[in-house]
Amino acid sequence: MDKSALHVISLVSVGAHPTSGRPRRAEQDARAVELGLQLAGDNLHVLHAGDAEEPALRGYLGMGVDELHVLAQPPGADALPGLADYIRESGVQLVLTGSQAETGEGSGMLPYLLAEKLGWPLVVGMAEVESMSNGTAQVLQALPRGQRRRLKVRLPFLATVDNSAPKPRQSAYGPAQRGLLDVEEIDVVIDEVFAGAELTPAKPRPKRLKVIKAKSGADRMKAATAKASGGGGQVLKGVTAQEGAAAILKLLVEEGVVR
Amino acid sequence: MLNTLLPILLFAALGLALIGVLRRVSLWRNGRAAKVDLLGGLLAMPKRYMVDLHHVVARDKYIANTHVATAGGAVASIILAILVHGFGLHNRVLGYALLLMSAVMFVGAIFMYLRRRHPPSRLSKGPWMRLPKSLLAFSGSFFVVTLPVAGVLPANFGGWLLAIILGIGLLWGVCELFLGMTWGGPMKHAFAGALHLAWHRRPERFGGGRSTGLKPLDLTDRTAPLGVEKPKDFTWNQLLGFDACVQCGKCEAACPAFAAGQPLNPKKLIQDMVVGLAGGTDANFAGSPYPSLDGMGKPIGEHGGNPHQPIVNGLVDADTLWSCTTCRACVEECPMMIEHVDAIVDMRRHLTLEKGATPNKGAEVLENLIATDNPGGFAPGGRMNWAADLNLEVMSHKKTVDVLFWVGDGAFDMRNQRTLRAFVKVLKAARVDFAVLGLEERDSGDVARRLGDEATFQMLARRNIQTLAQYDFKRIVTCDPHSFHVLKNEYGAFEGHYVVQHHSTYLAELIADGALNVGQHKGTSVTYHDPCYLGRYNGEYQAPRDVLRALGIEVKEMVRSGFRSRCCGGGGGAPITDIPGKQRIPDMRMDDIRETGAELVAVGCPQCTAMLEGVVEPRPMIKDIAELVADALFEETAPAKPAAARREPAEAH
Ligand code: SF4
Ligand code: SF4
C-alpha cells in the first residue's frame, strides 16, 4: 500500500480514565489513530468536534501527529452534521473511529448515524486492513473469541475499531506540546434530544445466566471464556427482504425487545 | 648527541600536545552550555584531586599507593625534565631531584605492571596493558640520562649503543605521556580528569558533600532539547567527564544489571559516550562487552557515532539504557567521580519525552500516573483504604502538626500496607502528633522521573508542593526511601524545601529520646539490606542499624552492605521496563542474604520488600524495620485490669 496516496481520517474524542474519571485520550479512539498512522503515516488526518482548549486532545498529538483539526463545538452540540459535511468535502477514502465515546452520551451511535448520513458502508470492529486497491479494501473484522471475518468493502467507507485493533503507541510529551491545533468554526446545531434529556449514572446490565453443563475441563474453560453467543442462531439465505424482516421481527417479539 | 636531541624532542612533543589540547577542548565544546565556576573550579581542583578523589581510590590501598607514586613521580618528573633537559638547566640539585622523582615513578610503574600480570576482567586491556611499560620506559630513560647531570656518571658514558637505546626509550615515554595525554591515549585520563574535577557538574560532591538529586529540565524553554538525543546534547562538562574515565571497571564490578547479564556495562557506556564525542566506532574498546542473553556479549565494533548523530540505535541500544536501576553503585565506586546515572536518565528523557519509547509497562505506568496519580492506575479515592479502621488525622482538618506522615504509593499495595500499619502503631505508641495528607497525596514522581518523563514528574512535584504549602508541619517522615529522596533532594528545585526523614531515622530518634518503650526482638538471626535510595543517595547507613541494635539485634552484615550494598533490582523503573538478563537481580541479592545465614532480612523500602519477597521460597523472611519495632513494642494495656478503666480508650493495635 502506498501510504502517501492514502487519505484517512481518524475521529477522536476526549476520553475519561476508568478509575479516576480524569480526561485523557480515549482508548479506542487512540487505536483508531494508531491504525490510521500505520495505514497512512504522516498523511493521517485527525479530526475532533468539540472544545479545542481541552488539554487531553494533546494526547493524540503526542502519538506523532503534527496537526489536529478541531471543529469548534460547545458541549451539548450535535457533532454529526459538522462531521458529515467535513468528511464529505474532504475526499477521504477511509474514516476510522472508536466504537463508543468515554464521555458525553457515549451511545456508540455516531458511526452508524454518520455512515447513514454519508451513505457509506460501515465496518464494525475492524481489526486490520489487509489491502486496498481499485476502489475496494480487503479488511479483517473482529468477532468474539478471537475470530476474524474477511470482508471486501468499496471505498470510501467508515470503520469502527475496538480492542482488537492494534494497541496505541505511547503519547510523548515533546510532540504533544509542539503539535498544532487547527480550529475551524462551524455552524452549531444544538442536539435537542440530548439537551432535553436527563442523565443518570448507568447501572451494570444484568448478565444472562449461563448454565454450565460441562463434562470436561476443556468444556468448562470454553464455557467460562465464551461470550454469550446465543447459540440458537439461524442463517437466512436466499430469502426476500420481507421474509427476512419478518423473521427478525418475530425474534424480537420472542425476546421481548418489541412488544 | 642526546643533549641536542632531547630539548627538540621535548618541545616538539609539548607543541603537539598543545595542539591536542585545543582539539580535545573543541570536541567538548560541542556540548551545550553549563553553569560552571571556571576559575574557582580550577583553584579547587588540586584539593579535590588529593582529598576527594584519593578518598575513593584509597578503598584499594595497593592502587592508591601505586598511583600516588606513579602520578606524583610523573608530574614532578615532567616538570623537572622540561627544566633540566628542555631548558638545559644542568644544575646538580635539580638533577638529583629528577633522579629521585623518576625513581619513585619507576617503582610505582613496577607495581602497576605487577598488578597487570593477571588483570581482573573489569580492567580494560589493549593500550592499557602498554601503559605500565611506557611509564617504565619514560622514568627509566630519564633516570639514566639524568645521571650525568647529577654528576654521578660522566657525560658521554656508555657510548652510542646506550644513547640509541635511551633515545628510543625517551621517545616512547614522551610520546605516551605528552601526546597520549591529549590525543586520546590512556594518559588522557590525567588531563581530562583534572579538568573534570575542576568543572564537575556536581561540585557539591567535593569536601564530603553529597549531591544525588537529578537536575531538572527547563520545560518552559522551547529551544532546549528534551533530554539527550545526540552526544552534542550533553552539557560540555558532561562530555569532559566521560573523557576522564580510566577504564578501571570499578563501576562494571559493582553494577547489578551487568552481573545479572542484562545488556548494560557502565564502563562500556561511558566509553561509548567517548566514541560519540570524538566520532568513530567502538572497535578499539578492550574491555567487557555489554552482556547478551547468549552469554557471548554483544559484539564489539558494530556500533559507532559522532557528536551529531543520534546515540540510540547507532552507538548504544535502548535496552542498555533501560537496564539501569539507578542504584548509583557505579557513581559511588568511580574514582573519577563520573556521573553515570545523570547520563543514563538524560538519554532516557529523550526516548520517553520525544520518542514515546518507554519499553514494556512504561507507557502504561506513565499514563496511570497522569490520570490517577499512582503507577498502578488505582482509583485515587482508594488511597486511604489501608487505614480505614485507624482513625488517622488528615492534614486538611488538622492544618498544623509535628510530623506529616508521607504514606507513598505503597498505600495501594497489600504487602506494604502491613508496614504502614505497623509504623502507625509505633507512632501512636510514641504519642507522636502526626497526620497524613490522605486523598490529597500524590505519587512523589520518582518513577516518572527515572523513566525519563520529566514532564509528569514536574506536574506531580508541583501539585504536591502546592498541597504541602497549605499546611504547617515540622517534618515529613516516610517509609519509602524513594519518596524520601525526591521530597528531600529533588523538590528543592521547585521551591519545595522540607525537613524530611526516613522512618528508620525517625525511629532511631524516638528510641534515643526514650519515647518508645521497646522490648527485644525474639528468635531469628537478622541481616539488614541497605536500600540504594536511603544509603548511597542519602548517606543514611547508621540509623536503621541503631534501631535494630535497640531491639537487641546484632546485624549479620552482608559482604556487600553499607555504601557497597547491592541493589534489589527495584529502582529506576527497572521492574517496569523489565529488560531480560541471565538471572534476576533480587535472586542475586537473596544469595548475598543467604550467605550470612540470617533467617530474617530487615528492610526499609517497599520496593526492596516487593523485590525480595518475589524470590521463590524457601528463603529468609523479609520484614520492614517498622514491623520489627511494632512487634517488639510493649503493649500499653498490659498492667492490671482495674487501671485500664481510667486509662484513655485503648488504641486499636
Ligand atoms: S546505577 Fe546501578 S544499575 Fe545503573 S549503571 Fe550504575 S551500577 Fe549499573
Ligand atoms: S566510569 Fe569510572 S569506575 Fe567506570 S571504568 Fe571509568 S573511571 Fe572506572
mmCIF file of N, CA, C and O in Angstrom, chain A residues 53-130:
data_model
loop_
_atom_site.group_PDB
_atom_site.id
_atom_site.type_symbol
_atom_site.label_atom_id
_atom_site.label_comp_id
_atom_site.label_asym_id
_atom_site.label_seq_id
_atom_site.Cartn_x
_atom_site.Cartn_y
_atom_site.Cartn_z
ATOM 1 N N GLU A 53 -9.820 23.652 23.488
ATOM 2 C CA GLU A 53 -8.991 24.016 24.644
ATOM 3 C C GLU A 53 -8.701 22.816 25.539
ATOM 4 O O GLU A 53 -7.904 22.908 26.461
ATOM 5 N N GLU A 54 -9.373 21.707 25.297
ATOM 6 C CA GLU A 54 -9.203 20.551 26.183
ATOM 7 C C GLU A 54 -7.787 19.977 26.067
ATOM 8 O O GLU A 54 -7.389 19.492 25.016
ATOM 9 N N PRO A 55 -6.990 20.032 27.151
ATOM 10 C CA PRO A 55 -5.594 19.593 27.078
ATOM 11 C C PRO A 55 -5.461 18.114 26.712
ATOM 12 O O PRO A 55 -4.454 17.724 26.122
ATOM 13 N N ALA A 56 -6.467 17.319 27.054
ATOM 14 C CA ALA A 56 -6.340 15.876 26.778
ATOM 15 C C ALA A 56 -6.192 15.602 25.288
ATOM 16 O O ALA A 56 -5.658 14.566 24.887
ATOM 17 N N LEU A 57 -6.636 16.534 24.430
ATOM 18 C CA LEU A 57 -6.503 16.324 22.981
ATOM 19 C C LEU A 57 -5.047 16.200 22.576
ATOM 20 O O LEU A 57 -4.709 15.543 21.591
ATOM 21 N N ARG A 58 -4.170 16.849 23.364
ATOM 22 C CA ARG A 58 -2.742 16.794 23.021
ATOM 23 C C ARG A 58 -2.201 15.368 23.116
ATOM 24 O O ARG A 58 -1.159 15.060 22.556
ATOM 25 N N GLY A 59 -2.913 14.524 23.849
ATOM 26 C CA GLY A 59 -2.502 13.121 23.924
ATOM 27 C C GLY A 59 -2.431 12.473 22.554
ATOM 28 O O GLY A 59 -1.602 11.613 22.307
ATOM 29 N N TYR A 60 -3.302 12.895 21.638
ATOM 30 C CA TYR A 60 -3.264 12.340 20.271
ATOM 31 C C TYR A 60 -2.087 12.919 19.488
ATOM 32 O O TYR A 60 -1.428 12.211 18.730
ATOM 33 N N LEU A 61 -1.825 14.211 19.706
ATOM 34 C CA LEU A 61 -0.687 14.825 19.013
ATOM 35 C C LEU A 61 0.610 14.136 19.426
ATOM 36 O O LEU A 61 1.528 13.987 18.630
ATOM 37 N N GLY A 62 0.665 13.715 20.699
ATOM 38 C CA GLY A 62 1.867 13.065 21.215
ATOM 39 C C GLY A 62 2.173 11.739 20.546
ATOM 40 O O GLY A 62 3.246 11.180 20.707
ATOM 41 N N MET A 63 1.226 11.214 19.779
ATOM 42 C CA MET A 63 1.481 9.958 19.068
ATOM 43 C C MET A 63 2.254 10.204 17.778
ATOM 44 O O MET A 63 2.540 9.265 17.033
ATOM 45 N N GLY A 64 2.577 11.471 17.525
ATOM 46 C CA GLY A 64 3.371 11.772 16.344
ATOM 47 C C GLY A 64 2.540 12.363 15.216
ATOM 48 O O GLY A 64 2.938 12.326 14.056
ATOM 49 N N VAL A 65 1.386 12.915 15.573
ATOM 50 C CA VAL A 65 0.546 13.589 14.585
ATOM 51 C C VAL A 65 0.912 15.081 14.644
ATOM 52 O O VAL A 65 0.946 15.649 15.717
ATOM 53 N N ASP A 66 1.217 15.665 13.509
ATOM 54 C CA ASP A 66 1.655 17.061 13.527
ATOM 55 C C ASP A 66 0.529 18.021 13.836
ATOM 56 O O ASP A 66 0.723 19.075 14.408
ATOM 57 N N GLU A 67 -0.665 17.652 13.417
ATOM 58 C CA GLU A 67 -1.745 18.618 13.441
ATOM 59 C C GLU A 67 -3.052 17.915 13.771
ATOM 60 O O GLU A 67 -3.290 16.799 13.324
ATOM 61 N N LEU A 68 -3.889 18.585 14.557
ATOM 62 C CA LEU A 68 -5.187 18.005 14.873
ATOM 63 C C LEU A 68 -6.242 19.031 14.455
ATOM 64 O O LEU A 68 -6.167 20.198 14.846
ATOM 65 N N HIS A 69 -7.187 18.614 13.667
ATOM 66 C CA HIS A 69 -8.221 19.539 13.208
ATOM 67 C C HIS A 69 -9.394 19.496 14.163
ATOM 68 O O HIS A 69 -9.862 18.422 14.520
ATOM 69 N N VAL A 70 -9.820 20.667 14.579
ATOM 70 C CA VAL A 70 -10.913 20.717 15.528
ATOM 71 C C VAL A 70 -12.059 21.512 14.916
ATOM 72 O O VAL A 70 -11.858 22.634 14.435
ATOM 73 N N LEU A 71 -13.238 20.920 14.893
ATOM 74 C CA LEU A 71 -14.444 21.653 14.519
ATOM 75 C C LEU A 71 -15.024 22.165 15.830
ATOM 76 O O LEU A 71 -15.507 21.371 16.646
ATOM 77 N N ALA A 72 -14.897 23.467 16.072
ATOM 78 C CA ALA A 72 -15.242 24.013 17.380
ATOM 79 C C ALA A 72 -16.732 23.842 17.656
ATOM 80 O O ALA A 72 -17.583 24.212 16.833
ATOM 81 N N GLN A 73 -17.024 23.248 18.793
ATOM 82 C CA GLN A 73 -18.399 22.980 19.186
ATOM 83 C C GLN A 73 -18.526 23.175 20.684
ATOM 84 O O GLN A 73 -17.654 22.726 21.426
ATOM 85 N N PRO A 74 -19.598 23.778 21.136
ATOM 86 C CA PRO A 74 -19.809 23.850 22.582
ATOM 87 C C PRO A 74 -20.301 22.500 23.080
ATOM 88 O O PRO A 74 -20.767 21.677 22.289
ATOM 89 N N PRO A 75 -20.202 22.247 24.381
ATOM 90 C CA PRO A 75 -20.715 20.988 24.898
ATOM 91 C C PRO A 75 -22.217 20.889 24.641
ATOM 92 O O PRO A 75 -22.925 21.891 24.684
ATOM 93 N N GLY A 76 -22.701 19.721 24.323
ATOM 94 C CA GLY A 76 -24.127 19.550 24.094
ATOM 95 C C GLY A 76 -24.534 19.749 22.652
ATOM 96 O O GLY A 76 -25.656 19.464 22.283
ATOM 97 N N ALA A 77 -23.601 20.229 21.821
ATOM 98 C CA ALA A 77 -23.947 20.415 20.414
ATOM 99 C C ALA A 77 -23.928 19.064 19.702
ATOM 100 O O ALA A 77 -23.274 18.128 20.147
ATOM 101 N N ASP A 78 -24.623 18.989 18.611
ATOM 102 C CA ASP A 78 -24.663 17.745 17.849
ATOM 103 C C ASP A 78 -23.492 17.732 16.881
ATOM 104 O O ASP A 78 -23.423 18.547 15.956
ATOM 105 N N ALA A 79 -22.569 16.814 17.105
ATOM 106 C CA ALA A 79 -21.352 16.789 16.299
ATOM 107 C C ALA A 79 -21.613 16.266 14.893
ATOM 108 O O ALA A 79 -20.829 16.487 13.976
ATOM 109 N N LEU A 80 -22.732 15.587 14.719
ATOM 110 C CA LEU A 80 -22.959 14.837 13.492
ATOM 111 C C LEU A 80 -22.962 15.681 12.207
ATOM 112 O O LEU A 80 -22.190 15.380 11.280
ATOM 113 N N PRO A 81 -23.776 16.761 12.128
ATOM 114 C CA PRO A 81 -23.843 17.489 10.856
ATOM 115 C C PRO A 81 -22.491 18.061 10.443
ATOM 116 O O PRO A 81 -22.083 17.929 9.281
ATOM 117 N N GLY A 82 -21.781 18.637 11.418
ATOM 118 C CA GLY A 82 -20.474 19.239 11.106
ATOM 119 C C GLY A 82 -19.506 18.196 10.593
ATOM 120 O O GLY A 82 -18.822 18.389 9.589
ATOM 121 N N LEU A 83 -19.449 17.060 11.276
ATOM 122 C CA LEU A 83 -18.530 15.997 10.873
ATOM 123 C C LEU A 83 -18.883 15.487 9.480
ATOM 124 O O LEU A 83 -18.005 15.304 8.631
ATOM 125 N N ALA A 84 -20.177 15.289 9.242
ATOM 126 C CA ALA A 84 -20.604 14.755 7.950
ATOM 127 C C ALA A 84 -20.213 15.706 6.824
ATOM 128 O O ALA A 84 -19.666 15.278 5.800
ATOM 129 N N ASP A 85 -20.459 17.002 7.008
ATOM 130 C CA ASP A 85 -20.086 17.969 5.973
ATOM 131 C C ASP A 85 -18.588 17.934 5.705
ATOM 132 O O ASP A 85 -18.126 17.907 4.571
ATOM 133 N N TYR A 86 -17.833 17.940 6.799
ATOM 134 C CA TYR A 86 -16.375 17.983 6.681
ATOM 135 C C TYR A 86 -15.866 16.767 5.918
ATOM 136 O O TYR A 86 -15.057 16.875 4.999
ATOM 137 N N ILE A 87 -16.383 15.605 6.315
ATOM 138 C CA ILE A 87 -15.890 14.363 5.703
ATOM 139 C C ILE A 87 -16.287 14.290 4.223
ATOM 140 O O ILE A 87 -15.485 13.900 3.373
ATOM 141 N N ARG A 88 -17.515 14.748 3.936
ATOM 142 C CA ARG A 88 -17.992 14.664 2.554
ATOM 143 C C ARG A 88 -17.101 15.506 1.645
ATOM 144 O O ARG A 88 -16.757 15.108 0.541
ATOM 145 N N GLU A 89 -16.661 16.669 2.155
ATOM 146 C CA GLU A 89 -15.850 17.564 1.320
ATOM 147 C C GLU A 89 -14.386 17.168 1.281
ATOM 148 O O GLU A 89 -13.623 17.698 0.482
ATOM 149 N N SER A 90 -13.966 16.267 2.167
ATOM 150 C CA SER A 90 -12.530 16.018 2.290
ATOM 151 C C SER A 90 -12.005 15.061 1.228
ATOM 152 O O SER A 90 -10.799 14.975 1.036
ATOM 153 N N GLY A 91 -12.872 14.331 0.553
ATOM 154 C CA GLY A 91 -12.403 13.374 -0.456
ATOM 155 C C GLY A 91 -11.628 12.231 0.166
ATOM 156 O O GLY A 91 -10.721 11.664 -0.426
ATOM 157 N N VAL A 92 -11.965 11.865 1.370
ATOM 158 C CA VAL A 92 -11.229 10.854 2.107
ATOM 159 C C VAL A 92 -11.701 9.459 1.702
ATOM 160 O O VAL A 92 -12.828 9.280 1.237
ATOM 161 N N GLN A 93 -10.786 8.464 1.839
ATOM 162 C CA GLN A 93 -11.159 7.107 1.451
ATOM 163 C C GLN A 93 -11.624 6.261 2.625
ATOM 164 O O GLN A 93 -12.359 5.297 2.463
ATOM 165 N N LEU A 94 -11.116 6.612 3.803
ATOM 166 C CA LEU A 94 -11.423 5.784 4.963
ATOM 167 C C LEU A 94 -11.534 6.668 6.194
ATOM 168 O O LEU A 94 -10.692 7.546 6.417
ATOM 169 N N VAL A 95 -12.602 6.459 6.963
ATOM 170 C CA VAL A 95 -12.753 7.174 8.236
ATOM 171 C C VAL A 95 -12.747 6.144 9.349
ATOM 172 O O VAL A 95 -13.488 5.163 9.306
ATOM 173 N N LEU A 96 -11.860 6.373 10.324
ATOM 174 C CA LEU A 96 -11.750 5.436 11.452
ATOM 175 C C LEU A 96 -12.262 6.110 12.714
ATOM 176 O O LEU A 96 -12.038 7.305 12.924
ATOM 177 N N THR A 97 -12.894 5.353 13.554
ATOM 178 C CA THR A 97 -13.353 5.908 14.818
ATOM 179 C C THR A 97 -13.456 4.803 15.854
ATOM 180 O O THR A 97 -13.541 3.619 15.523
ATOM 181 N N GLY A 98 -13.411 5.185 17.128
ATOM 182 C CA GLY A 98 -13.635 4.212 18.196
ATOM 183 C C GLY A 98 -15.079 3.766 18.169
ATOM 184 O O GLY A 98 -15.917 4.375 17.502
ATOM 185 N N SER A 99 -15.398 2.699 18.895
ATOM 186 C CA SER A 99 -16.764 2.189 18.852
ATOM 187 C C SER A 99 -17.700 3.022 19.700
ATOM 188 O O SER A 99 -18.880 3.120 19.420
ATOM 189 N N GLN A 100 -17.160 3.608 20.761
ATOM 190 C CA GLN A 100 -18.032 4.273 21.705
ATOM 191 C C GLN A 100 -17.217 5.301 22.470
ATOM 192 O O GLN A 100 -16.106 5.009 22.898
ATOM 193 N N ALA A 101 -17.794 6.502 22.654
ATOM 194 C CA ALA A 101 -17.069 7.536 23.388
ATOM 195 C C ALA A 101 -17.065 7.215 24.877
ATOM 196 O O ALA A 101 -17.922 6.494 25.374
ATOM 197 N N GLU A 102 -16.037 7.747 25.574
ATOM 198 C CA GLU A 102 -15.943 7.510 27.016
ATOM 199 C C GLU A 102 -16.622 8.616 27.801
ATOM 200 O O GLU A 102 -16.816 8.516 29.008
ATOM 201 N N THR A 103 -16.954 9.703 27.128
ATOM 202 C CA THR A 103 -17.617 10.810 27.816
ATOM 203 C C THR A 103 -18.851 11.206 27.015
ATOM 204 O O THR A 103 -19.100 10.683 25.926
ATOM 205 N N GLY A 104 -19.590 12.159 27.521
ATOM 206 C CA GLY A 104 -20.782 12.630 26.818
ATOM 207 C C GLY A 104 -21.819 11.529 26.766
ATOM 208 O O GLY A 104 -21.961 10.726 27.681
ATOM 209 N N GLU A 105 -22.524 11.469 25.636
ATOM 210 C CA GLU A 105 -23.600 10.497 25.510
ATOM 211 C C GLU A 105 -23.067 9.070 25.502
ATOM 212 O O GLU A 105 -23.635 8.168 26.092
ATOM 213 N N GLY A 106 -21.963 8.884 24.795
ATOM 214 C CA GLY A 106 -21.351 7.557 24.765
ATOM 215 C C GLY A 106 -22.290 6.473 24.273
ATOM 216 O O GLY A 106 -22.214 5.325 24.705
ATOM 217 N N SER A 107 -23.196 6.820 23.351
ATOM 218 C CA SER A 107 -24.205 5.854 22.923
ATOM 219 C C SER A 107 -23.646 4.867 21.913
ATOM 220 O O SER A 107 -24.230 3.815 21.682
ATOM 221 N N GLY A 108 -22.502 5.215 21.301
ATOM 222 C CA GLY A 108 -21.962 4.349 20.269
ATOM 223 C C GLY A 108 -22.725 4.462 18.957
ATOM 224 O O GLY A 108 -22.529 3.668 18.045
ATOM 225 N N MET A 109 -23.602 5.460 18.867
ATOM 226 C CA MET A 109 -24.444 5.600 17.671
ATOM 227 C C MET A 109 -23.772 6.403 16.571
ATOM 228 O O MET A 109 -24.152 6.310 15.403
ATOM 229 N N LEU A 110 -22.794 7.235 16.958
ATOM 230 C CA LEU A 110 -22.237 8.173 15.988
ATOM 231 C C LEU A 110 -21.774 7.523 14.687
ATOM 232 O O LEU A 110 -22.134 7.988 13.603
ATOM 233 N N PRO A 111 -20.997 6.420 14.749
ATOM 234 C CA PRO A 111 -20.546 5.823 13.492
ATOM 235 C C PRO A 111 -21.711 5.405 12.589
ATOM 236 O O PRO A 111 -21.652 5.605 11.373
ATOM 237 N N TYR A 112 -22.777 4.876 13.188
ATOM 238 C CA TYR A 112 -23.929 4.440 12.388
ATOM 239 C C TYR A 112 -24.627 5.631 11.734
ATOM 240 O O TYR A 112 -24.928 5.623 10.539
ATOM 241 N N LEU A 113 -24.868 6.648 12.552
ATOM 242 C CA LEU A 113 -25.562 7.822 12.020
ATOM 243 C C LEU A 113 -24.734 8.498 10.944
ATOM 244 O O LEU A 113 -25.237 8.964 9.923
ATOM 245 N N LEU A 114 -23.431 8.531 11.186
ATOM 246 C CA LEU A 114 -22.542 9.182 10.239
ATOM 247 C C LEU A 114 -22.534 8.417 8.917
ATOM 248 O O LEU A 114 -22.639 9.006 7.833
ATOM 249 N N ALA A 115 -22.428 7.098 9.015
ATOM 250 C CA ALA A 115 -22.411 6.270 7.809
ATOM 251 C C ALA A 115 -23.721 6.427 7.049
ATOM 252 O O ALA A 115 -23.742 6.512 5.815
ATOM 253 N N GLU A 116 -24.806 6.499 7.789
ATOM 254 C CA GLU A 116 -26.108 6.661 7.161
ATOM 255 C C GLU A 116 -26.173 7.989 6.423
ATOM 256 O O GLU A 116 -26.582 8.081 5.267
ATOM 257 N N LYS A 117 -25.710 9.029 7.104
ATOM 258 C CA LYS A 117 -25.772 10.362 6.525
ATOM 259 C C LYS A 117 -24.910 10.461 5.267
ATOM 260 O O LYS A 117 -25.257 11.140 4.303
ATOM 261 N N LEU A 118 -23.735 9.797 5.317
ATOM 262 C CA LEU A 118 -22.829 9.858 4.177
ATOM 263 C C LEU A 118 -23.232 8.860 3.091
ATOM 264 O O LEU A 118 -22.762 8.960 1.970
ATOM 265 N N GLY A 119 -24.035 7.893 3.487
ATOM 266 C CA GLY A 119 -24.370 6.827 2.553
ATOM 267 C C GLY A 119 -23.206 5.900 2.301
ATOM 268 O O GLY A 119 -23.037 5.377 1.199
ATOM 269 N N TRP A 120 -22.363 5.707 3.319
ATOM 270 C CA TRP A 120 -21.175 4.850 3.160
ATOM 271 C C TRP A 120 -21.385 3.539 3.883
ATOM 272 O O TRP A 120 -22.137 3.475 4.857
ATOM 273 N N PRO A 121 -20.641 2.500 3.460
ATOM 274 C CA PRO A 121 -20.652 1.263 4.252
ATOM 275 C C PRO A 121 -19.946 1.474 5.591
ATOM 276 O O PRO A 121 -19.042 2.326 5.690
ATOM 277 N N LEU A 122 -20.339 0.707 6.589
ATOM 278 C CA LEU A 122 -19.707 0.794 7.902
ATOM 279 C C LEU A 122 -19.207 -0.590 8.302
ATOM 280 O O LEU A 122 -19.953 -1.561 8.267
ATOM 281 N N VAL A 123 -17.935 -0.678 8.663
ATOM 282 C CA VAL A 123 -17.394 -1.942 9.179
ATOM 283 C C VAL A 123 -17.248 -1.799 10.684
ATOM 284 O O VAL A 123 -16.563 -0.893 11.159
ATOM 285 N N VAL A 124 -17.901 -2.663 11.416
ATOM 286 C CA VAL A 124 -17.849 -2.569 12.873
ATOM 287 C C VAL A 124 -16.746 -3.469 13.396
ATOM 288 O O VAL A 124 -16.631 -4.616 12.992
ATOM 289 N N GLY A 125 -15.930 -2.917 14.268
ATOM 290 C CA GLY A 125 -14.883 -3.721 14.891
ATOM 291 C C GLY A 125 -13.823 -4.164 13.912
ATOM 292 O O GLY A 125 -13.470 -5.336 13.849
ATOM 293 N N MET A 126 -13.288 -3.227 13.146
ATOM 294 C CA MET A 126 -12.249 -3.594 12.179
ATOM 295 C C MET A 126 -10.931 -3.829 12.915
ATOM 296 O O MET A 126 -10.525 -3.052 13.772
ATOM 297 N N ALA A 127 -10.264 -4.909 12.598
ATOM 298 C CA ALA A 127 -9.010 -5.235 13.283
ATOM 299 C C ALA A 127 -7.802 -4.911 12.418
ATOM 300 O O ALA A 127 -6.739 -4.588 12.929
ATOM 301 N N GLU A 128 -7.973 -4.974 11.101
ATOM 302 C CA GLU A 128 -6.801 -4.849 10.246
ATOM 303 C C GLU A 128 -7.252 -4.556 8.825
ATOM 304 O O GLU A 128 -8.294 -5.059 8.391
ATOM 305 N N VAL A 129 -6.474 -3.732 8.118
ATOM 306 C CA VAL A 129 -6.727 -3.531 6.692
ATOM 307 C C VAL A 129 -5.689 -4.343 5.946
ATOM 308 O O VAL A 129 -4.495 -4.140 6.115
ATOM 309 N N GLU A 130 -6.117 -5.300 5.174
ATOM 310 C CA GLU A 130 -5.156 -6.176 4.501
ATOM 311 C C GLU A 130 -4.639 -5.577 3.202
ATOM 312 O O GLU A 130 -3.461 -5.661 2.909
#
